GROMACS .gro file of C-alpha atoms in nm:
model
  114
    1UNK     CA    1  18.740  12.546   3.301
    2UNK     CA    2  18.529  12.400   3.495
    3UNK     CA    3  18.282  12.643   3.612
    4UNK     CA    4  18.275  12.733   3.228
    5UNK     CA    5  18.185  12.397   3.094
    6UNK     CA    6  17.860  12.399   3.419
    7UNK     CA    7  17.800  12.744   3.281
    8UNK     CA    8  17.729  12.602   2.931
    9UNK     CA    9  17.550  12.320   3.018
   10UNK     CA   10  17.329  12.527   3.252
   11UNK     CA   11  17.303  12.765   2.962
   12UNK     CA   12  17.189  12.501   2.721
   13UNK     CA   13  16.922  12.339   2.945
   14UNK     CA   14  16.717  12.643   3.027
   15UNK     CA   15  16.747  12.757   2.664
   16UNK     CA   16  16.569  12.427   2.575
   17UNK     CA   17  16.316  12.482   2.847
   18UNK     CA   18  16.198  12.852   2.724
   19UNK     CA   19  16.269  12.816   2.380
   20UNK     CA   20  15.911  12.693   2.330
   21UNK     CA   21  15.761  12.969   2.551
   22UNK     CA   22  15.915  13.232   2.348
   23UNK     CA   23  15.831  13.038   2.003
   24UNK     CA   24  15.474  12.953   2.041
   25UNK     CA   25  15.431  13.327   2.248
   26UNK     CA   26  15.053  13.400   2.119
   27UNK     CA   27  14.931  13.056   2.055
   28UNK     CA   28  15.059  12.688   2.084
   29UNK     CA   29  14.946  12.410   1.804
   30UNK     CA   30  14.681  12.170   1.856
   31UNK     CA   31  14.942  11.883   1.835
   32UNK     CA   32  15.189  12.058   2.165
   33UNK     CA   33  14.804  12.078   2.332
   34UNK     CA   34  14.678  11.749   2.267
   35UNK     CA   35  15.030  11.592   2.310
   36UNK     CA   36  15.039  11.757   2.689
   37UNK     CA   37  14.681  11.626   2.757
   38UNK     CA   38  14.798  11.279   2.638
   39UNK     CA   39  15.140  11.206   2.736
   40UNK     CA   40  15.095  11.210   3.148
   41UNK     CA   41  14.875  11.001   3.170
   42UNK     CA   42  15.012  10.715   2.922
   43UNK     CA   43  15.370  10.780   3.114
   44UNK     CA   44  15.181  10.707   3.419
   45UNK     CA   45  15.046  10.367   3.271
   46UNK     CA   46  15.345  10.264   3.065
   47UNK     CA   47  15.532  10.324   3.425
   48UNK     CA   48  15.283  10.114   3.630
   49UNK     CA   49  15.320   9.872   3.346
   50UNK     CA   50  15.687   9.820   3.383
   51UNK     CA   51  15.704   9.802   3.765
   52UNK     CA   52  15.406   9.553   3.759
   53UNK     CA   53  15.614   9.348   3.517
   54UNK     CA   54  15.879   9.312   3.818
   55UNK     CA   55  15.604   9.215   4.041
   56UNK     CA   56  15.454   8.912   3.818
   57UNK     CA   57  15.817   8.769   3.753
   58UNK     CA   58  15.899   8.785   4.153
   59UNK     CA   59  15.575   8.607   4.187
   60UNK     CA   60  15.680   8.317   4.030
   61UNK     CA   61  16.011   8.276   4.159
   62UNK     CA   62  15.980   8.104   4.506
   63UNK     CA   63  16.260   8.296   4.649
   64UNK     CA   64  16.149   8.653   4.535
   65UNK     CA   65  15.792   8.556   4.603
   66UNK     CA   66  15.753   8.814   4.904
   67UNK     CA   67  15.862   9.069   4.729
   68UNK     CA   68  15.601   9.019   4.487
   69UNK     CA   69  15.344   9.046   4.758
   70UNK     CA   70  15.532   9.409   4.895
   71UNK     CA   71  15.415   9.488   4.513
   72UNK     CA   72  15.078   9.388   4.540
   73UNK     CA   73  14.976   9.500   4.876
   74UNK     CA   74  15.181   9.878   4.782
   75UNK     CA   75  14.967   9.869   4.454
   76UNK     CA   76  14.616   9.856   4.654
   77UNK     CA   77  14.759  10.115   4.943
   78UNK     CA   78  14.825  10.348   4.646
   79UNK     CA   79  14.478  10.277   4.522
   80UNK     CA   80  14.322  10.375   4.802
   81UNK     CA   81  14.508  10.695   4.937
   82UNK     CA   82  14.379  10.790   4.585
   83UNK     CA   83  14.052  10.701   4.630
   84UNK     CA   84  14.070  10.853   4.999
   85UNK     CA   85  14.232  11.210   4.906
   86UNK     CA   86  14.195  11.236   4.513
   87UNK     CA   87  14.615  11.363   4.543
   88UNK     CA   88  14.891  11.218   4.338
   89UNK     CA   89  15.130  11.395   4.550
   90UNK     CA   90  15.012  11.215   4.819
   91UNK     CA   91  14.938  10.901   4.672
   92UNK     CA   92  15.307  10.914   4.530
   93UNK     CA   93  15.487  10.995   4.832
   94UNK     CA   94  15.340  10.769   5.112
   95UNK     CA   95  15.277  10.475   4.833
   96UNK     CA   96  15.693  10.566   4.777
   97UNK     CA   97  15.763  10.521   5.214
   98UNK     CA   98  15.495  10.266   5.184
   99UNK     CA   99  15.619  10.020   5.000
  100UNK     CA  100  15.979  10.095   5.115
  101UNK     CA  101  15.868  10.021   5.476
  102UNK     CA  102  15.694   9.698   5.390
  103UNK     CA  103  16.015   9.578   5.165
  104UNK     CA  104  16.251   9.657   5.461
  105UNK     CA  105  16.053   9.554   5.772
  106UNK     CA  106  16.334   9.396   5.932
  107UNK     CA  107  16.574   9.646   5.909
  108UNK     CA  108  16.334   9.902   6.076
  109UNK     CA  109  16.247   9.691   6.368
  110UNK     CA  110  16.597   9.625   6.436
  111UNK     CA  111  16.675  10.035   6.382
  112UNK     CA  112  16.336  10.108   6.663
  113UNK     CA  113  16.477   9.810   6.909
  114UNK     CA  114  16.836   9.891   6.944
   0.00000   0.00000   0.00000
């Protein structure tokens, strides 16, 4: 039963995903086309906009003020691996161990010492 119930659900997700390929086969609307030009980008920002949210409130509390700075400083290292390789994949993914790093410090230099 339960390889059955997977089966549908597996089923059911790729149907979703190339419904719209078969639908719009010749030609897609100008709303799916402006709506895929628009929506990464504002994701993207509304994202940034909610994780910097995190970082202002840990600013003001004395006790969660570091963590606020991790934010900051990870904020400008993604800025510039940007700038530096135009990538989002990279920018992403070493902004991601970055930040991770910095947040964790301790725990690494104990891992490297022992």
């Amino acid at each position: 039963m339960l390889y059955v119930t997977i089966f549908i659900i597996a089923l059911i997700t790729a149907i979703t995903r190339f419904l719209p390929f078969f639908i719009f086969r010749n030609k897609a609307p100008k709303l799916i086309t402006s709506l895929g030009y628009i929506l990464p980008p504002s994701l993207i920002a509304m994202i940034f906009i909610y994780s910097c949210k995190d970082i202002m409130q840990n600013l003001s509390n004395i006790q969660d003020f570091l963590n606020g700075v991790y934010g900051i400083i990870g904020i400008f290292f993604v800025l510039f691996l940007h700038v530096v390789f135009k990538n989002m994949l990279i920018s992403i993914i070493c902004g991601t161990i970055f930040y991770l790093i910095l947040c964790n410090h301790e725990i690494f230099i104990q891992y490297i010492s022992v």
